[in-house]
Coordinates of C-alpha atoms in Angstrom, one line a residue:
M1237 CA 97.7 114.4 105.9
T1238 CA 95.0 114.0 102.9
T1239 CA 95.0 113.9 99.1
K1240 CA 92.3 114.0 96.9
I1241 CA 92.2 110.7 94.5
G1242 CA 89.0 110.3 92.9
G1243 CA 88.4 108.6 89.0
K1244 CA 89.1 111.5 87.3
F1245 CA 92.8 110.0 86.4
L1246 CA 90.8 106.7 85.2
E1247 CA 88.9 109.1 83.2
D1248 CA 91.4 111.0 81.3
F1249 CA 93.7 107.9 80.8
Q1250 CA 90.9 106.4 79.0
I1251 CA 90.3 109.2 76.5
W1252 CA 93.6 109.3 76.1
R1253 CA 93.9 105.8 75.2
D1254 CA 90.9 106.1 72.6
N1255 CA 92.4 108.8 71.1
K1256 CA 95.8 106.6 70.7
I1257 CA 93.6 103.9 69.4
A1258 CA 91.9 105.9 66.7
T1259 CA 94.7 107.8 65.6
Q1260 CA 97.2 105.1 65.3
F1261 CA 94.9 102.1 64.5
P1262 CA 91.9 104.2 62.2
D1263 CA 90.2 100.8 61.2
I1264 CA 89.3 99.7 65.0
P1265 CA 86.5 103.0 64.8
K1266 CA 84.9 101.8 62.3
L1267 CA 84.6 98.0 63.0
S1268 CA 81.0 97.2 63.7
A1269 CA 81.3 96.4 67.9
E1270 CA 78.3 93.4 67.0
T1271 CA 81.7 91.5 65.3
L1272 CA 83.2 91.0 68.8
T1273 CA 82.9 88.4 70.7
V1274 CA 83.4 87.2 74.5
S1275 CA 85.1 83.9 73.3
N1276 CA 87.6 85.8 71.2
F1277 CA 88.4 88.3 73.5
L1278 CA 89.0 85.7 76.2
A1279 CA 91.3 84.0 73.5
V1280 CA 93.4 87.0 73.6
S1281 CA 96.0 87.5 76.4
T1282 CA 98.8 89.4 77.4
F1283 CA 100.4 86.3 79.0
D1284 CA 103.5 83.8 77.5
V1285 CA 101.0 80.4 78.5
N1286 CA 104.8 78.3 78.9
T1287 CA 106.6 81.2 81.2
K1288 CA 103.1 82.6 82.6
I1289 CA 104.6 86.1 82.7
D1290 CA 102.5 88.8 81.8
I1291 CA 105.0 90.2 78.6
V1292 CA 103.1 93.4 78.2
K1293 CA 103.6 94.3 81.7
D1294 CA 107.3 93.0 81.4
R1295 CA 108.1 95.8 78.7
A1296 CA 106.2 98.3 80.1
Q1297 CA 108.3 97.9 83.4
K1298 CA 111.2 97.8 81.2
Y1299 CA 109.9 101.0 79.6
F1300 CA 109.1 102.5 82.9
V1301 CA 113.2 101.9 83.9
A1302 CA 114.1 103.4 80.7
I1303 CA 112.7 107.0 81.7
L1304 CA 114.4 106.5 84.9
N1305 CA 117.7 105.8 83.7
Y1306 CA 117.2 109.0 80.9
Y1307 CA 116.8 110.9 83.6
N1308 CA 119.5 109.7 85.6
Q1309 CA 121.7 110.1 82.4
V1310 CA 122.6 106.1 82.9
Q1311 CA 123.3 104.7 79.7
D1312 CA 120.5 102.4 78.4
E1313 CA 120.5 99.9 75.2
S1314 CA 117.4 101.4 73.3
P1315 CA 116.3 104.9 72.8
L1316 CA 112.8 105.8 74.3
N1317 CA 110.3 105.6 71.6
D1318 CA 108.0 108.6 69.8
D1319 CA 105.0 107.4 72.5
I1320 CA 107.2 107.6 75.1
L1321 CA 109.0 110.9 74.1
E1322 CA 105.4 112.7 73.8
L1323 CA 104.6 111.5 77.4
L1324 CA 107.3 113.4 78.5
K1325 CA 106.4 116.7 76.8
D1326 CA 104.3 117.1 79.8
E1327 CA 105.9 119.5 82.3
K1328 CA 103.9 117.6 84.9
T1329 CA 105.0 114.2 84.1
A1330 CA 108.6 114.9 83.3
Q1331 CA 108.8 116.6 86.2
F1332 CA 107.6 113.6 88.0
Y1333 CA 110.2 111.3 86.6
R1334 CA 112.8 113.4 87.1
E1335 CA 112.3 113.6 90.8
Y1336 CA 111.3 109.9 91.4
A1337 CA 114.5 108.9 89.1
K1338 CA 117.1 110.4 91.7
V1339 CA 115.2 109.0 94.7
W1340 CA 114.8 105.9 92.8
L1341 CA 118.2 105.0 92.0
L1342 CA 119.4 105.3 95.5
Q1343 CA 117.1 102.3 96.8
V1344 CA 118.0 100.4 93.8
L1345 CA 121.9 101.4 94.7
Y1346 CA 120.9 100.3 99.1
H1347 CA 119.2 97.0 97.7
T1348 CA 121.6 95.8 95.3
D1349 CA 124.3 93.2 97.0
E1350 CA 126.8 94.2 94.7
A1351 CA 126.9 97.7 95.6
I1352 CA 127.2 96.9 99.2
E1353 CA 130.4 99.4 99.5
Y1354 CA 128.0 102.8 98.9
K1355 CA 124.9 101.2 101.3
S1356 CA 126.3 102.9 104.2
F1357 CA 126.1 106.2 102.6
I1358 CA 122.5 106.1 101.9
R1359 CA 119.5 106.5 104.6
C1360 CA 117.1 104.2 102.8
G1361 CA 114.2 104.8 105.1
E1362 CA 114.3 108.3 104.1
V1363 CA 114.4 107.4 100.5
E1364 CA 111.6 105.1 100.8
N1365 CA 109.3 107.5 102.4
E1366 CA 110.0 110.0 99.8
L1367 CA 109.4 107.7 97.1
N1368 CA 105.9 107.4 98.5
N1369 CA 105.2 111.3 99.0
L1370 CA 106.2 111.4 95.6
T1371 CA 103.3 109.1 94.6
I1372 CA 100.6 110.4 96.4
G1373 CA 98.5 111.3 94.2
S1374 CA 97.7 109.5 90.5
M1375 CA 100.5 110.3 88.5
M1376 CA 102.9 107.2 88.9
T1377 CA 99.6 104.6 88.7
K1378 CA 98.2 107.0 85.9
Q1379 CA 101.9 106.3 84.2
S1380 CA 101.9 102.9 84.8
M1381 CA 98.4 102.1 82.9
M1382 CA 100.1 104.6 79.9
L1383 CA 102.8 102.5 79.9
Y1384 CA 101.3 99.4 79.9
F1385 CA 98.7 100.6 77.1
I1386 CA 101.7 101.4 74.7
A1387 CA 103.5 97.9 75.3
L1388 CA 99.9 96.2 74.8
K1389 CA 99.4 97.8 71.3
E1390 CA 102.7 96.6 70.5
L1391 CA 102.7 93.4 71.2
V1392 CA 98.7 92.6 71.7
P1393 CA 97.2 94.5 69.0
Q1394 CA 94.4 92.5 68.9
M1395 CA 93.0 93.6 72.1
L1396 CA 92.2 96.8 71.1
P1397 CA 89.0 96.7 69.3
F1398 CA 87.8 94.9 72.5
I1399 CA 89.0 98.2 74.5
Y1400 CA 87.7 100.5 72.0
H1401 CA 84.1 99.4 71.8
R1402 CA 83.4 98.5 75.5
G1403 CA 81.2 100.7 75.7
T1404 CA 79.0 98.0 74.5
F1405 CA 81.3 94.9 74.4
N1406 CA 81.5 94.9 78.3
A1407 CA 78.0 94.2 78.6
K1408 CA 78.5 91.3 76.6
V1409 CA 81.5 90.1 79.0
R1410 CA 79.3 91.1 82.0
T1411 CA 76.6 88.8 81.0
A1412 CA 78.4 85.8 79.6
L1413 CA 80.5 85.8 82.8
L1414 CA 78.1 86.4 85.7
D1415 CA 75.9 83.4 83.5
I1416 CA 74.9 81.2 86.0
N1417 CA 75.8 78.2 83.4
G1418 CA 79.3 80.4 83.2
T1419 CA 80.0 81.0 86.7
Q1420 CA 79.2 77.3 87.7
T1421 CA 81.6 76.0 85.3
V1422 CA 84.3 78.6 86.5
A1423 CA 83.8 78.1 90.0
V1424 CA 84.0 74.3 89.7
Q1425 CA 87.4 74.5 87.6
Y1426 CA 88.7 76.7 90.0
T1427 CA 87.9 74.2 92.9
R1428 CA 89.3 71.5 90.9
A1429 CA 92.4 73.5 90.6
L1430 CA 92.5 74.3 94.8
V1431 CA 91.8 70.8 94.9
D1432 CA 94.4 69.2 92.8
N1433 CA 96.9 71.7 93.9
V1434 CA 95.9 71.5 97.9
N1435 CA 99.5 70.6 99.3
N1436 CA 101.4 73.0 97.0
S1437 CA 101.9 75.7 98.8
N1438 CA 103.1 77.7 95.5
E1439 CA 100.3 77.2 93.6
F1440 CA 96.7 78.5 94.0
D1441 CA 95.8 79.1 90.3
Q1442 CA 96.7 82.5 90.8
F1443 CA 97.7 82.6 87.0
K1444 CA 94.2 81.9 85.6
I1445 CA 93.0 84.6 88.2
M1446 CA 95.1 87.0 87.3
E1447 CA 95.1 86.5 83.6
L1448 CA 91.8 87.1 83.4
K1449 CA 91.9 90.1 85.6
S1450 CA 94.5 91.5 83.9
K1451 CA 91.6 91.6 80.4
L1452 CA 88.8 92.6 82.3
D1453 CA 90.9 95.9 83.9
L1454 CA 91.5 96.5 80.2
L1455 CA 88.1 97.0 79.4
N1456 CA 87.2 98.6 82.6
P1457 CA 90.2 99.9 84.7
T1458 CA 87.9 101.2 88.0
Y1459 CA 88.3 97.2 89.0
R1460 CA 84.3 97.1 88.9
L1461 CA 84.2 94.5 85.8
S1462 CA 87.0 92.4 87.2
N1463 CA 86.0 92.2 91.0
D1464 CA 82.2 91.3 90.3
I1465 CA 83.0 88.6 87.8
I1466 CA 85.8 87.0 89.7
G1467 CA 84.5 87.9 93.2
N1468 CA 81.2 85.8 91.8
N1469 CA 83.6 82.8 90.9
V1470 CA 85.8 82.9 94.0
F1471 CA 82.9 83.6 96.4
T1472 CA 80.8 80.9 94.9
A1473 CA 83.6 78.6 95.1
L1474 CA 84.4 79.8 99.2
A1475 CA 80.3 79.0 99.3
F1476 CA 80.3 75.2 98.0
C1477 CA 83.6 74.4 99.8
M1478 CA 82.4 75.7 103.5
S1479 CA 79.0 73.9 102.9
N1480 CA 80.7 70.5 103.2
S1481 CA 83.4 71.9 105.7
F1482 CA 81.7 72.7 108.8
Q1483 CA 82.7 70.8 112.2
S1484 CA 81.0 69.4 114.9
S1485 CA 82.2 72.2 117.7
S1486 CA 80.5 73.8 120.7
L1487 CA 80.5 77.2 118.5
N1488 CA 79.1 75.7 115.3
K1489 CA 76.2 74.3 117.4
A1490 CA 75.4 77.3 119.0
I1491 CA 75.1 79.9 116.3
Y1492 CA 73.5 76.9 114.7
Y1493 CA 70.7 76.9 117.4
H1494 CA 70.0 80.6 118.2
T1495 CA 69.6 81.0 114.5
I1496 CA 67.2 78.4 113.9
L1497 CA 65.5 79.8 117.4
K1498 CA 65.8 83.8 115.5
V1499 CA 64.3 82.4 112.2
L1500 CA 61.4 80.4 113.7
K1501 CA 60.7 83.7 116.4
R1502 CA 60.5 86.1 113.0
I1503 CA 58.3 83.4 111.4
L1504 CA 55.9 83.3 113.9
R1505 CA 55.2 86.8 114.1
D1506 CA 54.5 87.1 110.5
P1507 CA 50.9 86.0 109.8
G1508 CA 51.8 86.5 106.2
N1509 CA 54.9 83.7 106.0
Q1510 CA 54.8 81.4 103.9
F1511 CA 56.7 79.0 106.0
L1512 CA 54.0 79.8 109.3
D1513 CA 51.6 76.5 109.0
L1514 CA 54.8 74.6 109.0
V1515 CA 56.5 76.2 111.5
N1516 CA 53.3 76.2 113.5
S1517 CA 53.7 72.4 112.9
F1518 CA 56.8 72.2 114.4
V1519 CA 55.5 74.1 117.7
K1520 CA 52.8 71.8 118.0
T1521 CA 55.0 68.5 117.3
F1522 CA 57.8 69.5 120.0
G1523 CA 55.5 71.7 122.2
D1524 CA 57.2 74.8 122.0
V1525 CA 59.3 77.1 119.7
I1526 CA 62.8 77.0 122.1
K1527 CA 62.0 72.5 121.9
A1528 CA 61.3 73.0 118.0
S1529 CA 64.7 74.7 117.9
D1530 CA 66.2 72.4 119.9
N1531 CA 65.3 69.1 117.9
I1532 CA 66.0 70.6 114.6
T1533 CA 69.0 71.6 116.0
Q1534 CA 69.9 67.8 116.9
L1535 CA 69.3 66.9 113.5
F1536 CA 71.4 69.5 111.8
N1537 CA 74.6 68.6 114.4
M1538 CA 73.7 64.4 113.4
V1539 CA 73.5 65.0 109.5
T1540 CA 75.7 68.0 108.7
L1541 CA 78.1 68.6 111.2
G1542 CA 78.9 64.7 111.8
S1543 CA 82.5 63.3 110.4
K1544 CA 83.6 64.8 107.0
K1545 CA 84.9 63.5 103.8
S1546 CA 87.8 65.3 102.5
L1547 CA 87.3 68.0 99.9
K1548 CA 90.0 66.6 98.4
N1549 CA 88.6 63.3 97.9
L1550 CA 84.9 65.4 96.9
H1551 CA 83.9 64.8 93.3
V1552 CA 83.0 68.2 91.9
L1553 CA 79.9 66.3 90.6
T1554 CA 78.5 67.5 94.2
F1555 CA 78.5 70.8 93.3
A1556 CA 75.8 70.3 89.8
T1557 CA 73.7 68.1 92.5
K1558 CA 73.9 70.9 95.5
A1559 CA 74.5 67.6 97.8
T1560 CA 76.0 69.6 100.3
V1561 CA 72.9 72.2 100.7
L1562 CA 70.3 69.4 100.3
P1563 CA 71.4 66.9 103.3
F1564 CA 67.6 66.1 103.9
K1565 CA 65.4 63.8 102.1
A1566 CA 63.1 60.9 103.5
A1567 CA 66.3 58.8 104.3
T1568 CA 67.9 60.9 106.4
V1569 CA 65.5 62.9 108.5
D1570 CA 64.8 60.4 111.7
S1571 CA 61.2 59.7 113.0
T1572 CA 61.4 62.3 115.3
F1573 CA 60.2 64.5 112.6
E1574 CA 57.7 61.8 111.3
P1575 CA 54.2 63.6 111.8
L1576 CA 56.2 66.6 109.8
K1577 CA 57.2 64.9 106.4
S1578 CA 54.3 64.9 104.5
H1579 CA 54.1 68.7 104.8
P1580 CA 54.8 69.8 101.2
L1581 CA 57.7 72.5 102.3
F1582 CA 59.3 70.6 104.3
Y1583 CA 61.8 69.3 103.4
K1584 CA 62.6 72.4 101.4
F1585 CA 62.5 74.6 104.4
L1586 CA 65.0 72.3 106.4
N1587 CA 67.5 72.6 103.5
G1588 CA 66.6 76.4 103.4
L1589 CA 67.1 76.9 107.1
L1590 CA 70.8 74.7 106.8
C1591 CA 71.8 77.0 104.3
A1592 CA 70.7 80.1 106.7
C1593 CA 72.6 78.5 109.7
Q1594 CA 75.5 78.3 107.3
I1595 CA 76.1 81.7 106.2
G1596 CA 74.5 83.1 109.5
T1597 CA 77.4 81.1 111.2
I1598 CA 80.2 82.5 108.6
A1599 CA 78.7 86.1 109.0
Y1600 CA 79.3 86.4 113.2
C1601 CA 82.9 85.0 112.4
L1602 CA 83.4 87.9 110.0
Y1603 CA 81.5 90.5 112.3
N1604 CA 83.4 89.0 115.2
H1605 CA 86.5 87.7 114.5
E1606 CA 88.1 90.0 116.6
S1607 CA 86.0 88.3 119.8
M1608 CA 85.6 84.7 119.4
K1609 CA 86.6 83.0 122.6
E1610 CA 83.3 82.7 123.8
F1611 CA 79.6 83.1 121.8
D1612 CA 77.8 86.1 122.4
V1613 CA 74.0 85.6 121.7
T1614 CA 73.7 89.2 121.7
K1615 CA 76.0 89.4 118.7
L1616 CA 74.2 87.0 116.4
Y1617 CA 73.1 87.9 112.7
A1618 CA 70.2 89.0 111.6
G1619 CA 70.3 90.2 108.1
K1620 CA 68.6 88.9 104.9
A1621 CA 70.8 86.4 104.5
L1622 CA 68.8 84.6 107.6
F1623 CA 65.4 84.4 105.1
V1624 CA 64.8 81.1 104.2
H1625 CA 62.9 81.1 101.0
E1626 CA 66.5 82.8 99.3
Y1627 CA 68.0 79.5 99.5
I1628 CA 64.7 78.0 98.5
D1629 CA 64.2 80.0 95.4
A1630 CA 68.1 79.8 94.6
V1631 CA 68.1 76.0 94.1
A1632 CA 65.4 76.1 92.2
S1633 CA 66.8 78.5 89.8
N1634 CA 70.1 76.5 89.7
R1635 CA 72.3 79.3 91.4
I1636 CA 72.6 78.0 95.2
Y1637 CA 76.4 78.3 95.6
I1638 CA 76.1 81.5 93.9
R1639 CA 73.7 83.0 96.0
M1640 CA 75.4 82.2 99.3
G1641 CA 78.5 83.7 97.9
E1642 CA 76.9 86.5 97.2
F1643 CA 75.6 86.5 100.9
I1644 CA 79.4 86.3 102.2
R1645 CA 80.6 89.0 99.7
E1646 CA 78.3 91.3 100.7
I1647 CA 79.3 91.1 104.3
T1648 CA 83.2 91.3 103.6
K1649 CA 82.1 94.5 101.7
S1650 CA 81.9 96.5 104.9
M1651 CA 85.2 95.4 106.0
N1652 CA 88.6 96.3 105.4
P1653 CA 91.2 94.2 103.0
V1654 CA 93.2 93.2 106.2
S1655 CA 90.1 92.4 108.3
V1656 CA 88.7 90.6 105.6
A1657 CA 91.8 88.4 105.7
K1658 CA 92.2 88.3 109.7
A1659 CA 88.3 86.9 109.8
F1660 CA 88.8 84.3 107.8
Q1661 CA 92.5 82.8 109.2
I1662 CA 90.5 83.0 112.5
M1663 CA 87.5 81.6 111.3
I1664 CA 88.9 78.3 109.6
P1665 CA 90.1 76.6 112.7
R1666 CA 87.1 77.0 114.8
V1667 CA 84.2 76.5 112.3
V1668 CA 85.9 74.1 109.6
D1669 CA 86.8 70.6 109.6
E1670 CA 90.5 69.8 109.9
T1671 CA 90.1 67.6 106.8
S1672 CA 89.3 70.9 104.6
R1673 CA 91.0 73.7 106.4
T1674 CA 94.3 73.8 104.0
L1675 CA 92.2 73.8 101.1
I1676 CA 89.9 76.9 102.1
S1677 CA 92.5 78.6 103.7
K1678 CA 94.1 79.0 99.7
L1679 CA 91.6 81.1 99.1
I1680 CA 92.1 83.8 101.6
P1681 CA 94.7 85.5 99.5
T1682 CA 92.7 85.7 96.9
L1683 CA 89.8 87.7 99.0
Y1684 CA 92.6 90.1 99.9
V1685 CA 93.4 91.0 96.4
L1686 CA 89.2 91.3 96.4
S1687 CA 88.6 93.5 98.9
E1688 CA 91.6 95.5 98.2
D1689 CA 90.2 96.4 94.6
F1690 CA 86.8 96.6 96.2
S1691 CA 87.8 99.7 98.3
A1692 CA 89.7 101.3 95.7
F1693 CA 86.7 101.1 93.1
T1694 CA 84.8 102.5 96.1
S1695 CA 86.8 105.6 96.3
F1696 CA 86.7 106.2 92.5
T1697 CA 82.6 106.1 92.4
K1698 CA 82.7 108.5 95.4
P1699 CA 84.8 111.9 95.4
K1700 CA 85.8 111.7 99.0
I1701 CA 89.1 112.9 100.5
Q1702 CA 91.4 109.5 101.1
K1703 CA 94.4 109.6 103.9
R1704 CA 97.4 109.4 102.4
G1705 CA 98.9 106.1 101.5
S1706 CA 95.4 104.5 102.2
F1707 CA 95.7 102.1 99.3
I1708 CA 99.5 101.3 99.7
I1709 CA 99.3 97.8 101.1
S1710 CA 100.0 97.8 104.7
L1711 CA 103.2 95.5 105.5
D1712 CA 102.5 96.2 109.3
E1713 CA 99.0 95.0 109.2
L1714 CA 99.3 92.2 106.6
D1715 CA 99.5 88.5 108.6
P1716 CA 103.2 87.2 107.9
K1717 CA 102.5 83.9 106.8
M1718 CA 100.2 85.1 104.3
A1719 CA 102.0 87.9 103.0
R1720 CA 104.3 85.7 100.3
D1721 CA 100.5 84.1 98.8
V1722 CA 99.5 87.9 98.8
F1723 CA 102.3 88.7 96.3
L1724 CA 102.2 85.8 94.4
L1725 CA 99.1 87.4 92.9
Y1726 CA 100.6 90.7 93.3
Q1727 CA 103.5 89.5 91.0
K1728 CA 101.0 87.9 88.7
A1729 CA 98.9 91.2 88.6
S1730 CA 99.3 93.8 85.5
F1731 CA 98.9 97.6 85.1
S1732 CA 95.8 97.4 82.7
G1733 CA 94.3 98.8 86.0
P1734 CA 95.8 101.0 88.8
L1735 CA 97.9 98.4 90.7
A1736 CA 100.3 101.0 91.5
L1737 CA 98.0 102.5 93.8
N1738 CA 98.4 99.3 96.1
L1739 CA 102.0 99.4 96.2
G1740 CA 103.4 103.0 96.4
G1741 CA 106.5 104.7 95.4
S1742 CA 108.8 102.5 97.4
L1743 CA 107.0 99.0 96.8
F1744 CA 106.6 99.6 93.4
G1745 CA 110.2 100.8 93.0
F1746 CA 111.4 97.9 94.7
S1747 CA 109.7 95.5 92.3
I1748 CA 111.2 97.3 89.1
R1749 CA 115.0 97.4 90.8
K1750 CA 115.8 94.2 88.7
Y1751 CA 115.6 96.0 85.4
L1752 CA 118.5 97.7 86.3
R1753 CA 120.8 95.5 88.3
D1754 CA 123.0 94.4 85.1
T1755 CA 123.8 98.0 83.9
L1756 CA 124.6 99.0 88.0
V1757 CA 126.8 95.9 88.4
N1758 CA 128.6 96.3 84.8
L1759 CA 129.2 100.2 86.4
I1760 CA 130.4 99.1 89.8
T1761 CA 132.9 96.8 87.9
T1762 CA 133.8 99.2 85.6
L1763 CA 134.6 101.6 88.3
Q1764 CA 136.7 98.8 90.7
N1765 CA 138.8 98.0 87.4
A1766 CA 139.4 101.2 86.6
R1767 CA 140.4 102.1 90.2
K1768 CA 143.2 99.5 90.2
S1769 CA 145.0 101.5 87.3
Y1770 CA 144.1 104.6 88.5
P1771 CA 143.5 104.9 91.9
D1772 CA 142.6 108.8 92.4
I1773 CA 140.0 108.6 89.7
P1774 CA 136.8 110.3 91.1
D1775 CA 133.7 107.3 92.1
L1776 CA 131.0 108.3 90.0
I1777 CA 128.2 106.7 92.3
I1778 CA 129.7 108.5 95.3
S1779 CA 129.7 111.4 93.9
F1780 CA 126.0 111.1 92.9
I1781 CA 125.2 109.7 96.2
K1782 CA 126.7 113.3 97.7
S1783 CA 124.6 115.4 94.8
Q1784 CA 121.3 114.1 96.6
P1785 CA 119.7 116.0 99.3
T1786 CA 121.2 115.9 102.6
P1787 CA 118.0 113.6 104.2
Y1788 CA 119.0 110.8 101.9
R1789 CA 122.5 110.4 102.9
I1790 CA 124.9 109.7 105.7
D1791 CA 127.7 112.9 104.9
Y1792 CA 130.9 111.7 107.0
D1793 CA 132.8 114.7 106.4
S1794 CA 130.0 116.5 108.6
E1795 CA 130.2 118.2 111.9
D1796 CA 126.8 117.7 112.3
I1797 CA 126.5 114.9 114.7
N1798 CA 123.0 113.9 113.4
Q1799 CA 124.8 113.3 110.1
L1800 CA 126.8 111.0 111.7
D1801 CA 123.8 108.7 113.4
Y1802 CA 123.5 106.0 110.8
T1803 CA 120.5 105.0 112.7
V1804 CA 118.4 107.2 111.7
S1805 CA 115.9 106.5 109.2
S1806 CA 118.6 104.2 107.4
E1807 CA 117.0 100.8 107.8
S1808 CA 114.9 100.4 104.3
F1809 CA 111.1 99.0 105.1
Y1810 CA 112.8 95.3 104.0
E1811 CA 115.0 95.0 106.7
S1812 CA 112.7 96.1 109.1
S1813 CA 110.4 93.8 107.9
N1814 CA 110.3 90.4 109.2
Q1815 CA 111.5 87.0 107.6
Y1816 CA 108.1 86.2 106.6
I1817 CA 107.4 89.6 105.0
Q1818 CA 111.1 89.5 103.4
K1819 CA 110.3 86.4 101.7
A1820 CA 107.0 87.6 100.6
L1821 CA 108.9 90.4 98.7
D1822 CA 111.6 89.0 97.4
T1823 CA 108.7 87.2 95.0
L1824 CA 107.3 90.6 94.3
G1825 CA 110.8 91.7 92.8

């Protein structure tokens, strides 16, 4: 089944949000956008710096649960405020909450240890399928964003001017954070954080990443701004780390050789190429283009694929000096190339060609990660990233790692999120030196989230039909050993953007069940104590379960044999997952 998603719900949300700001904060529309600065924007946060918890998200989730409690007639400590009651005046909105509330309460009961006596009455598989069915469209996502905004204006009203004037302010943010110096500064800080925590399996700078993402998604909830800026930083850091980390392996050597041969042949076919004279000199010196390619490959193997210095010990000043992509100079090029050293483009060409080989290797592995047991020259990458001048120009403009990162990011855009993560998991042990594998692997969860966001952004900007649940994180496809790190990121992610699309109704419900736990446990305790004195008193929870549609429960009094088959759709997604996925899900909720 399919459903049209599109981006209209995001447009409607932003119109609603602007109207709220203009009505409740009338001075903000009068404010000159010129007075808003990027530094002030970055100084405002929705996170508590001590607990590293998004306080706005926390309150918004409590509001969501309060609405569900309202429709389930569960006693709540605080009444619904005027902003929330206004949302519920819309009948479609109210109907969504009414339907979701009943099914969600069954899910919470099933996943609450203290409610174990009720578990055997609930078919949680059917319940969670229905939660996903109820959230196929954009209603839950839009509601989660609306509640996040309501909490935001209460807790962090300093953010509202930037949101309201985003039409002009977003350009300031984009310019400042995509600036060469800005990107390099953030990429260096990010790399340093990874290096410092390389042996800490719980830390990969997720707080800083998600804190910035939360703010950027407030300015542009389509994910475009956050994906461009955070993607730029992360892929720049990836390019820097990878450029120092290629190991001496038969696969790397084969890709280097055939990439060099391809580049030289292409230049020889182009009479106007700026490197034609130099390449002709290579051919003349070594006899033919094949021998020239072989000699350059041997040089690359000797200088760049030898023993590695661990990135843990690699000073980030290497980033500024570009040492990992500019290894060739007079002292590192042997006498075999003596006749060529005087050519004005010789060293620039070698260093640029090395970058092309490195990106060509990454591209080959990304595109062919499912079949990498043996090198296949017919699958060699042949795109724009093999043009040597791209890297020479990038070095001249002091953005070499940025440019290399752009090439890698562009390749991943054509892949689905699971494939991106899987490709890097397969690639790293095959092409990266063992001293750097742990460090570079810490980037994979963030690459996965960036890929998820890009897929969502693409769907928002193209009016196409999406498959049912196509945005929801697939627990079956997600690599179990990476799942925990992915969910550590999502646990920090806020609802300033359409995050709920990735979670779906069941994962979202699972993540907010903690807000009902104490109330539910108190109710169960009260019922248990009451039954001690009054054994015949009705069990309100059993009565609630029996009042729900037949597919969601097991009726032991029924004569229908299928009703007594407990195994039919009774397992929750948590129970049907392996231990790694379960540990990952534990971090989410």
